[in-house]
Coordinates of C-alpha atoms in Angstrom, one line a residue:
X1 CA 0.0 0.0 0.0
X2 CA 1.3 3.5 -0.8
X3 CA 1.7 5.8 2.1
X4 CA 3.6 9.0 3.0
X5 CA 5.1 10.8 5.8
X6 CA 5.3 14.4 6.2
X7 CA 7.9 16.8 8.2
X8 CA 11.3 18.2 8.1
X9 CA 13.5 15.9 6.1
X10 CA 17.3 15.4 6.4
X11 CA 19.7 13.2 4.5
X12 CA 23.2 13.2 2.6
X13 CA 23.9 12.7 -1.0
X14 CA 27.7 12.5 -0.5
X15 CA 30.5 12.5 2.0
X16 CA 30.7 15.9 4.0
X17 CA 34.2 15.1 5.1
X18 CA 35.5 15.3 1.5
X19 CA 32.8 17.3 -0.3
X20 CA 31.4 20.6 0.3
X21 CA 28.3 20.5 2.4
X22 CA 26.1 22.3 -0.2
X23 CA 26.7 19.3 -2.5
X24 CA 25.9 16.8 0.3
X25 CA 23.1 18.2 2.1
X26 CA 19.4 17.2 1.3
X27 CA 17.0 19.1 3.6
X28 CA 13.3 20.2 3.2
X29 CA 11.7 22.2 5.9
X30 CA 8.4 20.8 4.9
X31 CA 9.2 17.5 3.1
X32 CA 7.2 14.4 2.0
X33 CA 8.5 10.8 1.9
X34 CA 6.3 8.4 -0.3
X35 CA 6.6 4.8 0.3
X36 CA 5.3 1.7 -1.4
X37 CA 6.3 -1.9 -1.6
X38 CA 9.0 -1.3 1.0
X39 CA 10.9 1.3 -1.1
X40 CA 10.9 5.1 -1.1
X41 CA 9.3 6.1 -4.5
X42 CA 9.5 9.8 -4.0
X43 CA 10.9 12.5 -1.6
X44 CA 10.9 16.1 -1.9
X45 CA 8.9 19.5 -1.0
X46 CA 5.5 18.4 0.3
X47 CA 3.5 21.0 -1.6
X48 CA 4.9 19.7 -4.8
X49 CA 4.5 16.0 -4.2
X50 CA 1.1 16.3 -2.4
X51 CA -0.5 17.6 -5.8
X52 CA 0.1 14.3 -7.5
X53 CA -0.3 11.9 -4.5
X54 CA -4.2 11.8 -4.4
X55 CA -6.6 11.9 -1.6
X56 CA -6.6 8.3 -0.9
X57 CA -3.1 7.9 0.1
X58 CA -2.6 8.2 3.9
X59 CA -0.2 10.9 5.1
X60 CA 1.2 10.9 8.5
X61 CA 2.2 14.4 9.6
X62 CA 5.1 14.6 12.1
X63 CA 5.4 18.2 13.7
X64 CA 8.4 19.4 15.7
X65 CA 10.3 16.5 14.2
X66 CA 13.0 15.4 11.9
X67 CA 12.6 12.6 9.3
X68 CA 16.0 10.9 8.9
X69 CA 17.2 7.6 7.2
X70 CA 17.4 5.0 9.7
X71 CA 20.4 4.8 11.9
X72 CA 22.9 2.0 11.0
X73 CA 25.1 0.2 13.6
X74 CA 28.1 -1.3 12.0
X75 CA 29.4 -3.4 14.8
X76 CA 27.3 -4.8 17.6
X77 CA 27.0 -8.0 19.8
X78 CA 23.3 -9.1 20.4
X79 CA 24.2 -11.7 23.1
X80 CA 26.1 -9.1 25.2
X81 CA 22.9 -7.0 25.9
X82 CA 22.5 -8.6 29.3
X83 CA 26.2 -7.4 30.4
X84 CA 25.9 -3.9 29.1
X85 CA 27.6 -1.6 31.7
X86 CA 29.4 -4.4 33.5
X87 CA 32.7 -3.2 35.3
X88 CA 35.4 -5.2 33.4
X89 CA 38.7 -3.2 33.5
X90 CA 39.9 -3.6 29.9
X91 CA 39.2 -5.9 27.0
X92 CA 40.7 -9.1 27.7
X93 CA 39.4 -9.1 31.3
X94 CA 36.0 -8.1 30.2
X95 CA 35.8 -10.9 27.7
X96 CA 36.9 -13.6 30.3
X97 CA 34.9 -12.2 33.3
X98 CA 31.6 -11.4 31.4
X99 CA 31.3 -12.1 27.7
X100 CA 32.4 -15.7 27.6
X101 CA 30.1 -16.3 30.5
X102 CA 27.0 -14.8 29.2
X103 CA 27.6 -16.2 25.7
X104 CA 27.4 -19.8 26.8
X105 CA 23.7 -19.3 27.5
X106 CA 23.1 -19.0 23.9
X107 CA 23.2 -22.8 23.3
X108 CA 19.6 -22.7 24.2
X109 CA 17.8 -21.4 21.2
X110 CA 14.8 -20.3 23.2
X111 CA 17.0 -18.2 25.3
X112 CA 18.7 -16.8 22.3
X113 CA 15.2 -15.9 20.7
X114 CA 14.1 -14.1 23.9
X115 CA 17.5 -12.2 23.9
X116 CA 17.4 -11.1 20.2
X117 CA 13.7 -9.9 20.6
X118 CA 15.0 -7.6 23.4
X119 CA 17.9 -6.6 21.5
X120 CA 15.8 -5.7 18.3
X121 CA 13.4 -3.8 20.3
X122 CA 16.2 -1.6 21.8
X123 CA 17.7 -0.9 18.7
X124 CA 14.4 0.0 17.0
X125 CA 13.7 2.3 20.3
X126 CA 16.8 4.1 19.4
X127 CA 15.9 4.5 15.7
X128 CA 18.4 2.0 14.3
X129 CA 17.0 0.0 11.4
X130 CA 20.2 -2.0 10.3
X131 CA 22.9 -3.5 12.3
X132 CA 26.0 -5.7 11.7
X133 CA 25.6 -8.2 14.5
X134 CA 27.8 -10.8 16.2
X135 CA 25.9 -13.9 17.3
X136 CA 27.7 -16.6 19.4
X137 CA 29.6 -19.8 18.4
X138 CA 26.1 -21.7 18.5
X139 CA 24.5 -21.9 15.1
X140 CA 20.9 -21.8 16.7
X141 CA 22.0 -18.3 18.0
X142 CA 22.0 -17.2 14.2
X143 CA 18.8 -18.9 13.6
X144 CA 17.2 -17.2 16.6
X145 CA 18.3 -13.9 15.6
X146 CA 17.5 -13.9 11.9
X147 CA 13.9 -15.5 12.8
X148 CA 13.3 -12.5 15.1
X149 CA 14.6 -10.1 12.4
X150 CA 12.5 -11.6 9.7
X151 CA 9.2 -10.8 11.8
X152 CA 9.6 -7.1 11.0
X153 CA 11.6 -7.6 7.6
X154 CA 14.7 -5.8 8.8
X155 CA 17.9 -5.5 6.7
X156 CA 20.4 -6.9 9.2
X157 CA 23.9 -8.6 8.8
X158 CA 24.8 -11.3 11.2
X159 CA 26.8 -14.5 11.8
X160 CA 28.1 -17.3 13.9
X161 CA 31.2 -16.6 15.8
X162 CA 34.3 -18.7 14.9
X163 CA 36.6 -19.4 17.7
X164 CA 38.5 -22.6 18.3
X165 CA 41.1 -21.6 21.0
X166 CA 41.6 -19.4 24.1
X167 CA 37.9 -19.7 25.2
X168 CA 35.9 -21.8 27.2
X169 CA 35.2 -25.4 25.8
X170 CA 31.6 -24.5 25.6
X171 CA 32.2 -21.7 23.2
X172 CA 34.6 -23.2 21.0
X173 CA 34.2 -25.0 17.7
X174 CA 36.9 -26.5 15.5
X175 CA 38.4 -25.2 12.2
X176 CA 36.2 -27.9 10.2
X177 CA 33.1 -27.5 12.2
X178 CA 33.2 -23.6 12.0
X179 CA 33.8 -23.9 8.2
X180 CA 30.8 -26.3 7.8
X181 CA 28.4 -24.6 10.0
X182 CA 29.2 -21.1 8.5
X183 CA 28.5 -22.7 5.0
X184 CA 25.2 -24.3 6.2
X185 CA 24.0 -20.9 7.9
X186 CA 25.2 -18.9 4.6
X187 CA 22.9 -21.2 2.2
X188 CA 20.1 -20.9 4.9
X189 CA 20.0 -17.2 5.4
X190 CA 22.2 -15.1 3.1
X191 CA 19.9 -13.2 0.8
X192 CA 16.7 -14.7 2.3
X193 CA 14.2 -11.8 2.7
X194 CA 16.5 -8.9 3.7
X195 CA 19.1 -11.1 5.8
X196 CA 22.5 -10.9 4.9
X197 CA 25.3 -13.1 6.3
X198 CA 28.7 -12.3 7.8
X199 CA 31.5 -14.7 8.2
X200 CA 32.3 -13.9 11.9
X201 CA 35.9 -14.9 13.4
X202 CA 35.7 -13.1 16.8
X203 CA 39.3 -12.0 16.4
X204 CA 42.6 -13.5 15.3
X205 CA 43.7 -14.6 18.8
X206 CA 40.8 -16.9 19.4
X207 CA 41.4 -18.7 16.0
X208 CA 44.1 -21.0 15.1
X209 CA 46.1 -20.7 11.9
X210 CA 43.9 -23.5 10.4
X211 CA 40.7 -21.9 11.4
X212 CA 42.0 -18.5 10.0
X213 CA 42.7 -20.4 6.6
X214 CA 39.3 -22.0 6.4
X215 CA 37.7 -18.6 7.4
X216 CA 39.2 -16.8 4.5
X217 CA 38.3 -19.8 2.3
X218 CA 34.5 -20.0 3.2
X219 CA 34.2 -16.2 2.6
X220 CA 35.8 -16.6 -0.8
X221 CA 33.8 -19.3 -1.8
X222 CA 30.6 -17.1 -1.1
X223 CA 30.8 -13.7 -3.1
X224 CA 28.5 -11.1 -1.7
X225 CA 28.8 -12.3 1.9
X226 CA 30.2 -10.2 4.6
X227 CA 33.2 -10.8 6.9
X228 CA 33.3 -9.0 10.4
X229 CA 35.9 -9.2 13.2
X230 CA 37.9 -6.9 15.5
X231 CA 41.4 -5.4 15.1
X232 CA 43.6 -3.0 16.9
X233 CA 41.2 -2.4 19.8
X234 CA 43.6 -2.6 22.8
X235 CA 47.3 -2.7 22.9
X236 CA 47.5 -5.9 25.0
X237 CA 45.4 -7.6 22.4
X238 CA 47.8 -6.3 19.6
X239 CA 50.7 -7.7 21.4
X240 CA 49.0 -11.0 21.9
X241 CA 48.0 -11.3 18.3
X242 CA 51.6 -10.7 17.2
X243 CA 52.8 -13.3 19.7
X244 CA 50.3 -15.9 18.3
X245 CA 51.3 -15.2 14.6
X246 CA 54.9 -14.2 14.8
X247 CA 55.6 -14.7 11.1
X248 CA 53.1 -11.8 10.1
X249 CA 54.4 -8.3 10.1
X250 CA 51.3 -6.7 11.9
X251 CA 48.0 -7.4 13.4
X252 CA 46.4 -6.1 10.1
X253 CA 48.6 -8.4 8.2
X254 CA 47.3 -11.4 9.9
X255 CA 43.8 -10.8 8.2
X256 CA 45.4 -9.8 5.2
X257 CA 47.6 -13.0 4.8
X258 CA 44.3 -15.2 5.5
X259 CA 42.2 -13.5 2.9
X260 CA 40.0 -11.8 5.2
X261 CA 40.2 -8.1 4.1
X262 CA 38.3 -6.7 1.1
X263 CA 35.0 -5.2 0.0
X264 CA 32.2 -6.1 2.6
X265 CA 34.9 -6.8 5.3
X266 CA 34.2 -4.6 8.2
X267 CA 36.4 -4.5 11.4
X268 CA 35.6 -3.0 14.8
X269 CA 37.8 -0.3 16.3
X270 CA 41.1 0.2 14.4
X271 CA 42.0 2.4 17.4
X272 CA 45.8 1.9 17.2
X273 CA 46.3 1.9 13.3
X274 CA 49.6 2.8 11.8
X275 CA 49.9 4.5 8.3
X276 CA 50.6 1.1 6.8
X277 CA 47.5 -0.3 8.4
X278 CA 45.3 2.6 6.9
X279 CA 46.8 1.9 3.6
X280 CA 46.3 -1.7 3.6
X281 CA 42.5 -1.2 4.5
X282 CA 42.1 1.7 2.0
X283 CA 43.7 -0.3 -0.9
X284 CA 41.7 -3.4 -0.1
X285 CA 38.5 -1.6 0.4
X286 CA 37.9 -2.9 3.9
X287 CA 35.9 -0.8 6.3
X288 CA 36.2 0.3 9.9
X289 CA 33.4 0.5 12.5
X290 CA 34.2 3.3 14.7
X291 CA 32.9 2.3 18.4
X292 CA 33.3 5.5 20.6
X293 CA 31.4 4.4 23.7
X294 CA 33.1 1.1 23.9
X295 CA 36.6 2.6 23.4
X296 CA 36.1 5.0 26.1
X297 CA 34.3 2.6 28.5
X298 CA 37.2 -0.1 28.1
X299 CA 39.9 2.6 28.0
X300 CA 41.1 1.2 24.8
X301 CA 42.1 4.5 23.2
X302 CA 41.1 7.3 20.9
X303 CA 40.3 6.5 17.3
X304 CA 41.8 8.7 14.5
X305 CA 38.5 9.7 12.8
X306 CA 40.0 12.6 10.9
X307 CA 42.8 10.4 9.5
X308 CA 40.4 7.6 8.6
X309 CA 37.9 10.0 6.7
X310 CA 40.2 12.5 5.1
X311 CA 43.9 11.0 5.1
X312 CA 45.9 9.9 1.8
X313 CA 44.6 6.5 2.4
X314 CA 41.0 7.1 3.5
X315 CA 38.9 4.3 4.7
X316 CA 35.2 3.5 4.6
X317 CA 34.1 4.2 8.2
X318 CA 30.9 4.0 9.8
X319 CA 29.6 4.5 13.4
X320 CA 28.9 1.6 15.9
X321 CA 27.7 0.9 19.4
X322 CA 29.7 -2.3 20.0
X323 CA 27.3 -3.4 22.7
X324 CA 27.9 -4.7 25.3
X325 CA 31.4 -3.1 25.6
X326 CA 29.5 0.1 24.2
X327 CA 27.2 1.5 26.8
X328 CA 24.2 2.7 24.8
X329 CA 22.0 1.6 21.9
X330 CA 21.5 5.2 20.6
X331 CA 23.7 6.4 17.8
X332 CA 23.1 9.9 19.1
X333 CA 25.0 8.9 22.1
X334 CA 27.6 7.5 19.9
X335 CA 27.9 10.7 17.9
X336 CA 28.3 12.6 21.1
X337 CA 31.2 10.4 22.3
X338 CA 32.9 10.3 18.8
X339 CA 32.7 14.2 19.0
X340 CA 34.7 14.0 22.5
X341 CA 37.3 11.5 21.0
X342 CA 37.7 13.8 18.1
X343 CA 38.3 16.8 20.1
X344 CA 41.1 15.0 22.3
X345 CA 42.6 14.3 18.8
X346 CA 42.6 17.9 17.7
X347 CA 39.6 17.6 15.3
X348 CA 36.2 19.1 15.8
X349 CA 33.5 16.8 14.5
X350 CA 30.6 18.8 13.3
X351 CA 27.0 17.5 13.3
X352 CA 26.6 17.0 9.6
X353 CA 29.6 14.7 9.6
X354 CA 28.4 13.0 12.7
X355 CA 24.9 12.4 11.1
X356 CA 26.5 11.2 8.0
X357 CA 28.6 8.6 9.9
X358 CA 25.4 7.1 11.2
X359 CA 23.5 7.0 8.0
X360 CA 25.0 7.1 4.7
X361 CA 28.6 6.9 5.9
X362 CA 27.7 3.4 7.6
X363 CA 25.7 2.4 4.5
X364 CA 28.9 3.0 2.5
X365 CA 31.0 1.1 5.0
X366 CA 28.7 -1.8 4.5
X367 CA 28.5 -1.3 0.7
X368 CA 24.9 -0.8 1.0
X369 CA 24.8 3.0 0.1
X370 CA 22.6 2.3 -3.0
X371 CA 20.0 0.5 -0.8
X372 CA 19.8 2.3 2.7
X373 CA 21.2 5.2 4.6
X374 CA 19.5 8.1 2.4
X375 CA 16.3 9.5 1.6
X376 CA 16.2 8.9 -1.9
X377 CA 13.8 7.4 -4.4
X378 CA 14.6 3.6 -5.0
X379 CA 16.1 3.3 -1.7
X380 CA 14.6 0.9 1.1
X381 CA 12.1 2.6 3.4
X382 CA 14.0 2.4 6.6
X383 CA 13.4 5.7 8.4
X384 CA 13.7 7.2 11.9
X385 CA 11.6 10.2 13.0
X386 CA 13.5 12.2 15.5
X387 CA 11.5 14.2 18.2
X388 CA 12.7 17.8 18.8
X389 CA 10.7 17.9 22.0
X390 CA 11.5 14.6 23.4
X391 CA 12.5 16.0 26.8
X392 CA 12.0 19.4 28.3
X393 CA 15.6 20.4 28.2
X394 CA 15.8 19.4 24.4
X395 CA 12.8 21.4 23.7
X396 CA 14.0 24.4 25.6
X397 CA 17.5 24.3 24.1
X398 CA 16.4 24.0 20.5
X399 CA 14.2 27.0 21.0
X400 CA 17.5 28.8 21.0
X401 CA 19.3 27.0 18.3
X402 CA 19.4 29.1 15.2
X403 CA 20.9 27.1 12.4
X404 CA 20.2 23.6 11.3
X405 CA 23.6 22.7 12.3
X406 CA 23.2 23.9 15.7
X407 CA 19.9 21.9 16.0
X408 CA 21.5 18.8 14.9
X409 CA 24.5 19.4 17.3
X410 CA 21.9 19.7 20.1
X411 CA 20.4 16.5 19.2
X412 CA 23.5 14.6 19.2
X413 CA 24.7 16.1 22.5
X414 CA 21.5 15.9 24.5
X415 CA 19.8 13.2 22.8
X416 CA 19.3 9.5 23.5
X417 CA 16.7 6.8 22.5
X418 CA 14.0 9.1 23.7
X419 CA 14.4 11.2 20.6
X420 CA 13.4 8.5 18.5
X421 CA 9.6 9.1 17.9
X422 CA 9.0 6.6 15.1
X423 CA 10.9 3.9 13.3
X424 CA 9.9 2.5 10.0
X425 CA 11.2 -0.7 8.4
X426 CA 10.5 -1.3 4.8
X427 CA 8.0 1.4 5.0
X428 CA 6.1 0.0 7.9
X429 CA 5.9 1.5 11.2
X430 CA 7.3 -0.9 13.9
X431 CA 7.9 1.5 16.8
X432 CA 6.4 4.7 18.1
X433 CA 6.7 6.8 21.2
X434 CA 4.4 9.6 22.6
X435 CA 6.2 12.6 23.4
X436 CA 3.8 13.6 26.0
X437 CA 3.4 10.5 27.9
X438 CA 6.4 8.5 26.9
X439 CA 4.1 5.5 26.2
X440 CA 5.6 3.2 23.5
X441 CA 4.4 0.6 21.1
X442 CA 6.1 -1.9 19.0
X443 CA 4.4 -3.5 15.9
X444 CA 5.4 -7.0 14.7
X445 CA 7.7 -8.1 17.6

C-alpha cells in the first residue's frame, strides 16, 4: 500500500568529510517521503508531491520532528545485551569475566530468541534500522536472531562466531565444524528476505592458523557475503595477536594473509592503526566500525577519525555502538562520544559529519549505500523520526538553536533513545513513542 510521511527531512547525498556541504546536504523544511512496497518512491517538497499523490493515500504528519534515514550500527553483539555496563577493567579481562560467561547461555535457542527480541526492540527504540551483528559460536543463536529479524523484515547482517582456541570449551568450535556450520548458515540465511550473512571470526587470537585459513576460504567461496571481526582495539590485544602469529608483520597483516580483507569486510575499532594499516585497509576496500562508547568505556584509546576519513589513504568508516562493551544503543549517544574523542585528537566533528557517519557513511562502510542510509527514491524505506521535543531540556535548548547544524548538534549532545519518535522498516511503522506520555508501542515483535 502506498503511504507517506510529512515533516522536516534530512539526508546526505555524498560525504561531507571530502565534499562541500552544499553538494552533500538534502534538507526540506516541509518535506514528504512517499513509500510503497518497502521502497521510497518519491521524496521532496510536500507542496509539490501532494499535488500528485491523490486523496486516498494516507499521510502521517510529524510536527516538531525530523525525518532521517534509519540509523545504521556497523558493529554490535546481541548476546552481550545482558552485560551492558558491566565493570570489566579492559578488553581481555572483560571478555573472560563477562562475555564468555554470558555467551554460553546461547546454546539454548529459546533463550537466544528471547535475547534477540529484546535486542531488536532496543535498537528500534533508538531509531536504528540496520545492524551488523555478532551472534555466538552456536548456530542456533544465528537462527534465533534472523527469525526475530524476519518478523519485521529488517535489513540486518549477522553471523556465527568462529573461535577454536583461548575460550571456554563450551564456546569453541573447530576449524572444520566452524567452516561447515558457516557454510550451512550462509545457504540458509544469506539473501533470504532482507537477511545478509557475515562470516564472523571473533578476532585473530581466538582462531588457530587452520581456522583462519578456512575462514578466508569460506568467505571467498561465497561472493556477496560479509566478513566481520575486531582489530587493533587494545594494545595488549595487539601484542597478543602478534605473539600468536609471529611470522606476520602486523595485526592487520594477519587478516590480510588469510584472505579476510576486502569489500564487505568490516572490522570493529582500528584504534591503534599505523599509516601502513590505513593503507592496507584503504587499498583493499576494507571498512572500519568506529565504536566510541566502547573505546572509552574499556579504556582502549582514541580512534583517529579525521585520519580515517580524510587522510591520504582514507577508509570507509561507519559509526557503531559495540554493545555490550559500548554503553548505549542510541547512535545519537555514539555521535556525542565520537565528538569528544575527535576533540581529544585535535579535530572538531561537526553535526553533519556525525549524522553522515550514522546514516549514509555507515551504509557506505557496508557497501549498501545504494539501498539504505539516504532519503532517496529507490532506496529501501527504513526511516527514523526524531522528536525535537523529546525532553523538556531538549525542547528548551532547541528553541535557542538558530541554524540547522546547531539543532543537529544539540540533538547529538543532549539526545538518546527518547528522541526516536517513530521507526519505519521497509515502509512499515514498527515503533512509536508519544512525546507527552512516553508511552511506547512496538508493531510486529
